[in-house]
Structure formats: C-alpha cells, structure tokens
mmCIF file of C-alpha atoms and ligand atoms in Angstrom:
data_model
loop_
_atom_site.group_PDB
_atom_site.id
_atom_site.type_symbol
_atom_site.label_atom_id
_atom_site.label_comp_id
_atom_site.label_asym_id
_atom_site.label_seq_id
_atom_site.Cartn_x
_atom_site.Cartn_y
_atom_site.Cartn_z
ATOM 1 C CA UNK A 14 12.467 9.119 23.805
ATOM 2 C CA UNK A 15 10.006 8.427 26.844
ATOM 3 C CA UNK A 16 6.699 8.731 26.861
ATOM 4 C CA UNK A 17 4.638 11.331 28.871
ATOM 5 C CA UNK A 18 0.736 11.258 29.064
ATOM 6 C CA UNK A 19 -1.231 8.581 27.141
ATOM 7 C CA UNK A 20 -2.839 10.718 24.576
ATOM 8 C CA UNK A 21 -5.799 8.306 23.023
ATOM 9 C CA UNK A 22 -6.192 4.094 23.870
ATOM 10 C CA UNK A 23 -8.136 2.834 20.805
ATOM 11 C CA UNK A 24 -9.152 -0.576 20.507
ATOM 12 C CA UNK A 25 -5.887 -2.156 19.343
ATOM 13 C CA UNK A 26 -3.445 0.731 20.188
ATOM 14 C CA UNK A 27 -2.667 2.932 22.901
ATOM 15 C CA UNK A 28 -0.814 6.954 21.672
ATOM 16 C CA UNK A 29 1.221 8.587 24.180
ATOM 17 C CA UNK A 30 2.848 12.035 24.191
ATOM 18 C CA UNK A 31 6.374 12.243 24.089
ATOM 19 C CA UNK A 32 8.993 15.064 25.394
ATOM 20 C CA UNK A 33 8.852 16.187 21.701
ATOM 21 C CA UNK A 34 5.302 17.800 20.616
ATOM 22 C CA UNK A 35 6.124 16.209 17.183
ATOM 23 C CA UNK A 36 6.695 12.736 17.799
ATOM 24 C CA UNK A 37 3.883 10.096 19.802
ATOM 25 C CA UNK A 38 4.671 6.921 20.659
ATOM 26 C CA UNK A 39 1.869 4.163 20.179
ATOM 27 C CA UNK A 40 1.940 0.714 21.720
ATOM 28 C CA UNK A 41 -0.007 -1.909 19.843
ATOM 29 C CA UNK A 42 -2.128 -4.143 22.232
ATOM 30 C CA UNK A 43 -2.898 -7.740 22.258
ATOM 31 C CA UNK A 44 -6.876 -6.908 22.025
ATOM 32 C CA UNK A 45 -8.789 -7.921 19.045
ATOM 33 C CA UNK A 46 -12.346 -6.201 17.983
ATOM 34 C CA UNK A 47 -14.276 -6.835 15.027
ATOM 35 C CA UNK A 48 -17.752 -5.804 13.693
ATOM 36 C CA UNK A 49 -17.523 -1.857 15.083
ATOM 37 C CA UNK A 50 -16.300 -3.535 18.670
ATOM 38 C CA UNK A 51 -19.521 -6.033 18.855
ATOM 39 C CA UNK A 52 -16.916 -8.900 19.275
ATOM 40 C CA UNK A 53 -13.934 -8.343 21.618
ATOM 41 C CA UNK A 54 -10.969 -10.852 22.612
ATOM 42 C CA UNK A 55 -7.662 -11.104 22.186
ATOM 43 C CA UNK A 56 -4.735 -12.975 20.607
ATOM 44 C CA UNK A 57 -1.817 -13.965 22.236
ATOM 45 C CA UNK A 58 1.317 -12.072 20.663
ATOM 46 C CA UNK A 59 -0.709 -10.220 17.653
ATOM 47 C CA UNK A 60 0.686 -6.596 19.793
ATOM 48 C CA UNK A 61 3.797 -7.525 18.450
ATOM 49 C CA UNK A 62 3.378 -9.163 14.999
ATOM 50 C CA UNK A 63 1.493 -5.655 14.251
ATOM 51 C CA UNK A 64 4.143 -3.457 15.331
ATOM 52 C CA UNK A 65 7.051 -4.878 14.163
ATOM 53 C CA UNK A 66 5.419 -6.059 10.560
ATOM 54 C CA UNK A 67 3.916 -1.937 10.028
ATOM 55 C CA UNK A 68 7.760 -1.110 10.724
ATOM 56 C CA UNK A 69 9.221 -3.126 8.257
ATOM 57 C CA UNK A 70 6.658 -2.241 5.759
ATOM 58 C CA UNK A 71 6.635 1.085 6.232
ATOM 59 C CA UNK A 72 10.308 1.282 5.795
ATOM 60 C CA UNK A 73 9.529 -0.825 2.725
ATOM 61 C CA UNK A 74 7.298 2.258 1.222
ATOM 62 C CA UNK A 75 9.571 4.833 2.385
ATOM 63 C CA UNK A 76 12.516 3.260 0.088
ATOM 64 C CA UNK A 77 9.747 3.632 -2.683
ATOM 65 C CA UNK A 78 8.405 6.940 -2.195
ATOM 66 C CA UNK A 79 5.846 6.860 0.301
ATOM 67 C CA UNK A 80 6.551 9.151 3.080
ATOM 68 C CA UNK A 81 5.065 7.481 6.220
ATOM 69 C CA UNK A 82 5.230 8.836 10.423
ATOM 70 C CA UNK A 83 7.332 6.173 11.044
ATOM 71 C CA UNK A 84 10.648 7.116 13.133
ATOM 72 C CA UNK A 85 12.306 4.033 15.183
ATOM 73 C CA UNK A 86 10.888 0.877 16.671
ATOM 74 C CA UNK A 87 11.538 1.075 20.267
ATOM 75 C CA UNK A 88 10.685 -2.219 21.560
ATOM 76 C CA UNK A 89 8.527 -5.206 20.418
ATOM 77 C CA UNK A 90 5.563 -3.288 21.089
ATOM 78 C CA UNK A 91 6.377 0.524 20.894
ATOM 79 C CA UNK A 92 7.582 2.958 17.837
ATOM 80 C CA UNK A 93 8.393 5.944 17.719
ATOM 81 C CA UNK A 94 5.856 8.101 15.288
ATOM 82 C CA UNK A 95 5.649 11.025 13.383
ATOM 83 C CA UNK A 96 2.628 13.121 15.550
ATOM 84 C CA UNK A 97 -0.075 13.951 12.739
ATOM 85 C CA UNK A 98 -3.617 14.675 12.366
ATOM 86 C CA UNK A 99 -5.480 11.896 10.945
ATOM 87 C CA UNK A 100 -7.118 12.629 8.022
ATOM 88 C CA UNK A 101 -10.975 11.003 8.947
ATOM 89 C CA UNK A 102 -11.316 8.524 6.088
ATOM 90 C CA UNK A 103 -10.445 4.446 5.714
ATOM 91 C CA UNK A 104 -9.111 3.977 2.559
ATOM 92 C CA UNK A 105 -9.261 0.494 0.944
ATOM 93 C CA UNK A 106 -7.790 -0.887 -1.829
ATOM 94 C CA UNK A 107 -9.033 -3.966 -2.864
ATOM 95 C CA UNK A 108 -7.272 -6.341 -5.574
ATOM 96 C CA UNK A 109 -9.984 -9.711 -4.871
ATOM 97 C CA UNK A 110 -13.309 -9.559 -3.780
ATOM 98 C CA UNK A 111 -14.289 -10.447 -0.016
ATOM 99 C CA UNK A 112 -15.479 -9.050 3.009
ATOM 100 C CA UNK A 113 -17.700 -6.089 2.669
ATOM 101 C CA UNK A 114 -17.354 -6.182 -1.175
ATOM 102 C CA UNK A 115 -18.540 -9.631 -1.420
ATOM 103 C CA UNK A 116 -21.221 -9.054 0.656
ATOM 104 C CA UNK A 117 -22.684 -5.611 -0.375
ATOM 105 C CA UNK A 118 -22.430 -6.892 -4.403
ATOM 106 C CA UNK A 119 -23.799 -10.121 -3.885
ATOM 107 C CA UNK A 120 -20.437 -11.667 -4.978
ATOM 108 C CA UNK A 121 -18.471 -14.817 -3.821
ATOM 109 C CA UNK A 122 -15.468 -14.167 -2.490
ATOM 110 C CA UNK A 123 -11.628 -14.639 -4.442
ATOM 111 C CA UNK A 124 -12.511 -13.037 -7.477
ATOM 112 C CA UNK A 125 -9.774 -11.350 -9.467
ATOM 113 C CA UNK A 126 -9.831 -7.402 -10.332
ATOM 114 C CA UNK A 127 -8.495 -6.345 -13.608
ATOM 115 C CA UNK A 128 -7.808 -2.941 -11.858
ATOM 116 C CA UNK A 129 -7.430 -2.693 -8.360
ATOM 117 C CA UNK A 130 -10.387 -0.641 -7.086
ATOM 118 C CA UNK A 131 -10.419 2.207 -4.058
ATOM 119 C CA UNK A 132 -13.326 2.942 -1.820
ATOM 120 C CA UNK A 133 -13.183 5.470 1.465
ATOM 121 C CA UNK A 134 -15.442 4.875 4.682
ATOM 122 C CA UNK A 135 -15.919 7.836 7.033
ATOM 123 C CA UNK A 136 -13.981 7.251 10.552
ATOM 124 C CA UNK A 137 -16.405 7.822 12.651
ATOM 125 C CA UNK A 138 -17.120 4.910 14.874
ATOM 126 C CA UNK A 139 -20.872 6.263 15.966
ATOM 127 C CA UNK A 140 -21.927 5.862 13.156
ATOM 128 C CA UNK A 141 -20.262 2.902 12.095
ATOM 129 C CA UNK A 142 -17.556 3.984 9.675
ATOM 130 C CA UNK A 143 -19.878 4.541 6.549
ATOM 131 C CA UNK A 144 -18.668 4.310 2.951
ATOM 132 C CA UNK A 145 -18.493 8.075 1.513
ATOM 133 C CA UNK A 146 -17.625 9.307 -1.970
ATOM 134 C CA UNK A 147 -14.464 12.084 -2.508
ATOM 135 C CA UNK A 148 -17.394 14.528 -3.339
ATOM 136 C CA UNK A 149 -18.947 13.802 0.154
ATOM 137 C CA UNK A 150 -16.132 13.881 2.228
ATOM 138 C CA UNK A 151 -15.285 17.239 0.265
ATOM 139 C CA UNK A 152 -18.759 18.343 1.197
ATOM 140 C CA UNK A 153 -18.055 17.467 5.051
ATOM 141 C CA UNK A 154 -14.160 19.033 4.570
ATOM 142 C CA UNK A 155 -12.827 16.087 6.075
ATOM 143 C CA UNK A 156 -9.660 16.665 3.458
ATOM 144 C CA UNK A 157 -9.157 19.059 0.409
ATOM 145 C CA UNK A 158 -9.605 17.770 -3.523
ATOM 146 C CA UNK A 159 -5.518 18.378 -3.659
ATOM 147 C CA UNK A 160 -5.008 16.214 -0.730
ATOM 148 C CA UNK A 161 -7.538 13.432 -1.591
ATOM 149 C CA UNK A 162 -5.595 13.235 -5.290
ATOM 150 C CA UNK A 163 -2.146 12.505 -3.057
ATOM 151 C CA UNK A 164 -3.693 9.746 -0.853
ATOM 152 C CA UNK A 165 -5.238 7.878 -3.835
ATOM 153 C CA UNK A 166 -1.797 7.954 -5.278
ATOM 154 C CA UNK A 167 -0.328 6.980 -2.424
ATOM 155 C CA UNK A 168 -2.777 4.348 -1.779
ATOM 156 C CA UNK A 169 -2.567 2.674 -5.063
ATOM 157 C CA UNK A 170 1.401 3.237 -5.119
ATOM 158 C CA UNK A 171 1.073 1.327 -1.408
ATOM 159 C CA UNK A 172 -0.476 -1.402 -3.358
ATOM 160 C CA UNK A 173 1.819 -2.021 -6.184
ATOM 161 C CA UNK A 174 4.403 -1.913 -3.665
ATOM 162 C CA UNK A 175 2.949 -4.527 -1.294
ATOM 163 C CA UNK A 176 1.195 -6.567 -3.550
ATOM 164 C CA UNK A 177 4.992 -7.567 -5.353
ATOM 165 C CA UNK A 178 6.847 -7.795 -2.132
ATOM 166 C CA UNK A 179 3.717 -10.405 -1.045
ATOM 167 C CA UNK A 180 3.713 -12.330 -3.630
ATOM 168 C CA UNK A 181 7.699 -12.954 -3.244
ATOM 169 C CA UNK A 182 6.255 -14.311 -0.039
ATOM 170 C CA UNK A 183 3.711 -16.643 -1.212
ATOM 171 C CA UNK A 184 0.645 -14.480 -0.076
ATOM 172 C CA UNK A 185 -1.728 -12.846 -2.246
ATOM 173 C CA UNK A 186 -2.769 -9.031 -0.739
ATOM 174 C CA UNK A 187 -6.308 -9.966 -1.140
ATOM 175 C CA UNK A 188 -7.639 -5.946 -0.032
ATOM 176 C CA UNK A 189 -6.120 -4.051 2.808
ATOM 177 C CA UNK A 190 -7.014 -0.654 4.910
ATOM 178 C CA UNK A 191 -5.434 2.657 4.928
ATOM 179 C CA UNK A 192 -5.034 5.811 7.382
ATOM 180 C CA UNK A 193 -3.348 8.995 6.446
ATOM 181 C CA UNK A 194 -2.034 11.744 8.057
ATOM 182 C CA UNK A 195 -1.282 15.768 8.259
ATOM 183 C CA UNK A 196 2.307 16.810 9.466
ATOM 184 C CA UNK A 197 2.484 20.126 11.395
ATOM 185 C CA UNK A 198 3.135 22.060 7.448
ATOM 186 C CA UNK A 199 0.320 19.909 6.023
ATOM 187 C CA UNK A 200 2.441 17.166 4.106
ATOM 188 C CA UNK A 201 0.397 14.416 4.095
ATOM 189 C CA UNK A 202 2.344 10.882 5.432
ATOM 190 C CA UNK A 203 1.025 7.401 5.771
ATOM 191 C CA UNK A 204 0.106 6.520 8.952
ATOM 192 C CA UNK A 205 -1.645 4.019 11.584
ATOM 193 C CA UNK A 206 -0.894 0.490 10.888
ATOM 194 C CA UNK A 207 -0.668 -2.301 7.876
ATOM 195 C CA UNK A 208 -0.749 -5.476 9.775
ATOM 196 C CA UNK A 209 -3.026 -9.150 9.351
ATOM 197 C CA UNK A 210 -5.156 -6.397 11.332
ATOM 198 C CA UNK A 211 -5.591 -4.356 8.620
ATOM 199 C CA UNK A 212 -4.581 -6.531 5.251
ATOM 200 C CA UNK A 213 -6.329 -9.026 4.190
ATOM 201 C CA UNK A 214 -3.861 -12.487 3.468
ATOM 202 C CA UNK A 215 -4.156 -15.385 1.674
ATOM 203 C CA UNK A 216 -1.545 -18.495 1.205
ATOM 204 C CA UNK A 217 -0.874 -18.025 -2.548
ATOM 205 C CA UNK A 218 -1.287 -22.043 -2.774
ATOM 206 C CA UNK A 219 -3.912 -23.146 -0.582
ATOM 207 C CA UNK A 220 -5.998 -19.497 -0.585
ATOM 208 C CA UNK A 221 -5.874 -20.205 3.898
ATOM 209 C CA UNK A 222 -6.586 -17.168 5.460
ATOM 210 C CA UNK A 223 -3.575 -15.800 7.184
ATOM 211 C CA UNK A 224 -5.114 -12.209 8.511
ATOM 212 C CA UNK A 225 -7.842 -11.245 11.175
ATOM 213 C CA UNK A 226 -10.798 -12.786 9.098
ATOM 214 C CA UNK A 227 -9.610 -16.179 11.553
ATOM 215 C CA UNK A 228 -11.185 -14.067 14.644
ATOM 216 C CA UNK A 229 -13.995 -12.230 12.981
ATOM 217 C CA UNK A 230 -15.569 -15.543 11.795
ATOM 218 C CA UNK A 231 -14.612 -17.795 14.553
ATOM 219 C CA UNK A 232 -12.035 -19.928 11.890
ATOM 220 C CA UNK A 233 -9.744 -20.877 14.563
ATOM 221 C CA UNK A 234 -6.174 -21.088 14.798
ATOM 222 C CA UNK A 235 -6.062 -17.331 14.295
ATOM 223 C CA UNK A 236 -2.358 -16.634 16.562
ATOM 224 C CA UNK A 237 -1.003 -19.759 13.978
ATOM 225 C CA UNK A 238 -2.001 -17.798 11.625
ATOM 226 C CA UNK A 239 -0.067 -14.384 12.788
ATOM 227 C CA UNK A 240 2.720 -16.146 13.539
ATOM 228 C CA UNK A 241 3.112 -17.939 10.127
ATOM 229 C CA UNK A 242 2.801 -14.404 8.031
ATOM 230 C CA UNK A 243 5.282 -12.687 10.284
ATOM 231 C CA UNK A 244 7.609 -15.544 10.031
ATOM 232 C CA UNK A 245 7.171 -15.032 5.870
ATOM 233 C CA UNK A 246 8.214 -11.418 6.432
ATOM 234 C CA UNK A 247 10.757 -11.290 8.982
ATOM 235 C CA UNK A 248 12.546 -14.189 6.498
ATOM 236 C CA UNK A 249 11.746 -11.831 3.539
ATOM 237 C CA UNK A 250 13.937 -8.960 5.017
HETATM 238 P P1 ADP B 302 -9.141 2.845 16.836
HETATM 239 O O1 ADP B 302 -9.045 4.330 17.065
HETATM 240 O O2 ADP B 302 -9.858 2.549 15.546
HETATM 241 O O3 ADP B 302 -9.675 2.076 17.986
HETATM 242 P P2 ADP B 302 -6.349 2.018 17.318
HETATM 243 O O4 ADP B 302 -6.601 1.215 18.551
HETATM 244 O O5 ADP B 302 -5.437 1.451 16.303
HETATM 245 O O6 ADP B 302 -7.675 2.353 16.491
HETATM 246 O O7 ADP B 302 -5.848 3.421 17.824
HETATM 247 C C1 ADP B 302 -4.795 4.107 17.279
HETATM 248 C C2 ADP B 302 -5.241 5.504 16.918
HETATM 249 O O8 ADP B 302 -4.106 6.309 16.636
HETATM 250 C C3 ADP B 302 -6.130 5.533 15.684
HETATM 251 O O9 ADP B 302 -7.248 6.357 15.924
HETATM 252 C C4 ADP B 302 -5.235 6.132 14.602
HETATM 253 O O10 ADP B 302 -5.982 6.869 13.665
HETATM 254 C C5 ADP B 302 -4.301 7.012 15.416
HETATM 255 N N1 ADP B 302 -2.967 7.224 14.838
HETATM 256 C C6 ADP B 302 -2.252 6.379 14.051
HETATM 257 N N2 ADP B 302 -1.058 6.911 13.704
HETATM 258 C C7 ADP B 302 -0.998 8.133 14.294
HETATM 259 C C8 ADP B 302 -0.027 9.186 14.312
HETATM 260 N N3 ADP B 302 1.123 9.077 13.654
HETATM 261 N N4 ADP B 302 -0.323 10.315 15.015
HETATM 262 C C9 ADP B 302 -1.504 10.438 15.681
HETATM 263 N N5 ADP B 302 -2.454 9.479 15.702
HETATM 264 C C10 ADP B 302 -2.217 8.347 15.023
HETATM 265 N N1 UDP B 303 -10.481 -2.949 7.455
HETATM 266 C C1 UDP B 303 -9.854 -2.410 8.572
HETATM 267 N N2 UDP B 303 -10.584 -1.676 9.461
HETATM 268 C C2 UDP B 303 -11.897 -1.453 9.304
HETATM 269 C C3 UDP B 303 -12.554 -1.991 8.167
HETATM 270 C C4 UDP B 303 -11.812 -2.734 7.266
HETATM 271 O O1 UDP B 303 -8.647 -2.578 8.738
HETATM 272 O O2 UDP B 303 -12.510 -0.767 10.156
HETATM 273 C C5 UDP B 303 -9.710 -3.728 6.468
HETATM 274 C C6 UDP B 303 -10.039 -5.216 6.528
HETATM 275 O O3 UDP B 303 -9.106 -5.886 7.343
HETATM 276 C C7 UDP B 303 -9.865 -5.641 5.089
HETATM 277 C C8 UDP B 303 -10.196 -4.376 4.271
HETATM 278 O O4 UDP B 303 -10.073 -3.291 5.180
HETATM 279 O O5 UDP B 303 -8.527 -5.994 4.835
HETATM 280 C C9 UDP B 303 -11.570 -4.395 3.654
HETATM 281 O O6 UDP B 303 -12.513 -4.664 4.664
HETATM 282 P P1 UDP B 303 -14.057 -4.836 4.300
HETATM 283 O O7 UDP B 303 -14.571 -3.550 3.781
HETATM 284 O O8 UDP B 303 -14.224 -6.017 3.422
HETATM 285 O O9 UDP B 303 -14.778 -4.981 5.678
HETATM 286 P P2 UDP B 303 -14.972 -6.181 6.697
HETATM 287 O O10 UDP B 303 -15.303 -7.410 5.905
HETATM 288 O O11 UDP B 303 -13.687 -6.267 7.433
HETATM 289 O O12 UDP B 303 -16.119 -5.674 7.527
#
C-alpha cells in the first residue's frame, strides 16, 4: 500500500491517504512535545520505539477482544491503519497516582488504587484538552451514551490486559492515555497510539521512570529510557 497525500502532521505523527479510502498510513516522528506543545525537542529513535511497541500491543488486545485500526506494520516507522473518525475525547485510566492526578488532588505521587479509575479530557488543543464528564461530552455530542459505555469497557478491558502483560515485564502501568475511533458503519476500534508517549512506566523494582515523564521534567537519559522498555517488550514477544 503507498501512500498518497499527507492527510494531518500532528505533533508526534504524520496521517497520509492511501489508494484505499479506508486505510491511512501514519508515520510516527522523532519530535517530542509536552505541556500543550510549550516544550518541543526530540529524541533520537522514540519514532520507532512508538510504532513498533503500539503494533505489538495492539495485536496483544486484538487476541483479547479489543478491536483496534491496526492492519500491518510497514516499516520501522509506518503502519498501515484502519481510516476512522476519532472520537474527540482522551481517555485515561489510571491504576497509581501521578501527573495531573497528583497534582490537581494535592497527592504525592505512587499511590496504589483499589480500583483503577477513568477520567476523559476534551481533544481540543485550543483550549488545552480540558477534563469533561460523560454527561458533558453528551451535552457537546462528541459521542453517544451507547458508544461512551463501549469505550469505558474497552478502556478498562485495555487495562487489565496491559497491566498483566507489564508486570510479566517488570514494569508497573502506572496510568496511560486512550484514543478511539468510528469505522465507516460506526463500530467503534481503538486507535492512535500506546507507547512511553502515551503510558506512563515504572521499573517494578526501583519505581525509575521509563516513559516520557524523562522529557517533560528535564530527568535526563530519556532515549535510555525508550530503549530499555522496548527492549522488555520486544523480549516479551
Ligand atoms: P496530535 O494530533 O495530538 O498532535 P499526533 O501527532 O499523534 O497527535 O497525530 C496523529 C493524529 O492522528 C491524532 O490526531 C490522532 O487522533 C489521529 N489518528 C490516530 N489514529 C487514527 C486513525 N486510525 N485514523 C485517523 N486518524 C487517526
Ligand atoms: N497523556 C497523553 N496525552 C495527553 C495527556 C496525557 O498521552 O495529552 C497520558 C500521559 O502520558 C499519562 C496519562 O495520560 O500516561 C495521564 O496524564 P496526566 O493526566 O497525569 O497528565 P500530564 O501529567 O501528562 O500532564
């Protein structure tokens, strides 16, 4: 399958068109953003790590009942994707607090959930990808009640999933980030990416950040860090 016109470059990814008006192809970049694109850089080789760790995991979900856009890894950098419509909401599961969660609740960070909890932010990068309740975003139609009830399921089906298959790996899935998807007959598929991008990481030992939390606060060795969870995962196939 070659690609035809670039559809959409986003801040990690690039989506091109394909011969097929069902499939895209996306091409995950080396570029690194954090805080709504405030900070910008990049890290050597994290293009790659991305795309090739989403493909494995999606496959992962697909074996356990998650249907997902992905089709076939082309290259280190390109796959082959189901075309969809994203549905306009982040969802996040987190299983430990940190990041946001810490922050907005006045909590340390690396405290253990009972439950697993869910949260949705609005993608909508003007105005900063707010946090928005299932009432809200039914308010704004930005998905239906039926289709909100799948993705949660998904979501926390997603976790389960991962959270077992990390742990095999000696990482703890501290929280992690979301993005589904409409086909063309409204079946609703996983979709984007689930990468050190999107996950957050942590050794199951030492708790050392192995995720994208190295470049948003300036932790150093952040492509040691990419490299040392693919490695985990590429052995764990
Ligand atoms: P951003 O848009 O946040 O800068 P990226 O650089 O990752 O993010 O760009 C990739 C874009 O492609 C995202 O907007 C994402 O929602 C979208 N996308 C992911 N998977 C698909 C798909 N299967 N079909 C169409 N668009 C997709
Ligand atoms: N996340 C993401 N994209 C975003 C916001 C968050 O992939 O635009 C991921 C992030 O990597 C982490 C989880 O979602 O694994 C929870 O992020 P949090 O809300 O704590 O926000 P942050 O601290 O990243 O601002």
């Amino acid at each position: 399958m070659e690609k035809t016109e670039q559809l959409y470059e986003g801040k990690a990814k690039k989506v091109f068109a394909t011969t097929d008006e069902n499939l895209c192809i996306v091409s995950y970049k080396d570029d690194a953003t954090a805080f709504n694109g405030l900070k910008k850089g990049t890290i050597a080789g994290k293009g790659v790590v991305n795309n090739r760790m989403t493909n494995l995991l999606m496959q992962l979900l697909e074996k356990a009942g998650v249907p997902t856009h992905f089709v076939k890894e082309l290259s280190d950098r390109d796959t082959l994707v189901k075309k969809v419509k994203i549905v306009p909401l982040e969802v996040i599961i987190r299983n430990v607090s940190a990041g946001s969660f810490a922050k907005r609740y006045g909590v340390e960070e690396g405290i253990v959930f009972d439950e697993p909890t869910i949260e949705f932010s609005y993608k909508n990068d003007d105005l900063g990808d707010p946090l928005i309740n299932s009432y809200h975003a039914l308010a704004l139609r930005l998905a239906t009640k039926e289709e909100i009830e799948t993705i949660k399921k998904y979501a926390f089906k997603v976790n389960e999933v991962l959270k077992q298959y990390f742990l095999h790996l000696g990482v703890k899935l501290i929280d992690f980030k979301l993005e589904f998807g409409r086909l063309t007959d409204g079946t609703i598929v996983l979709a984007d990416e689930i990468s050190p991008d999107t996950c957050r990481f942590w050794d199951a030992k030492t708790n050392e950040k192995l995720d994208k939390d190295r470049f948003r606060r300036d932790m150093g060795g952040v492509e040691d860090a990419y490299a040392e969870i693919f490695k985990r995962v590429t052995k764990g196939e």
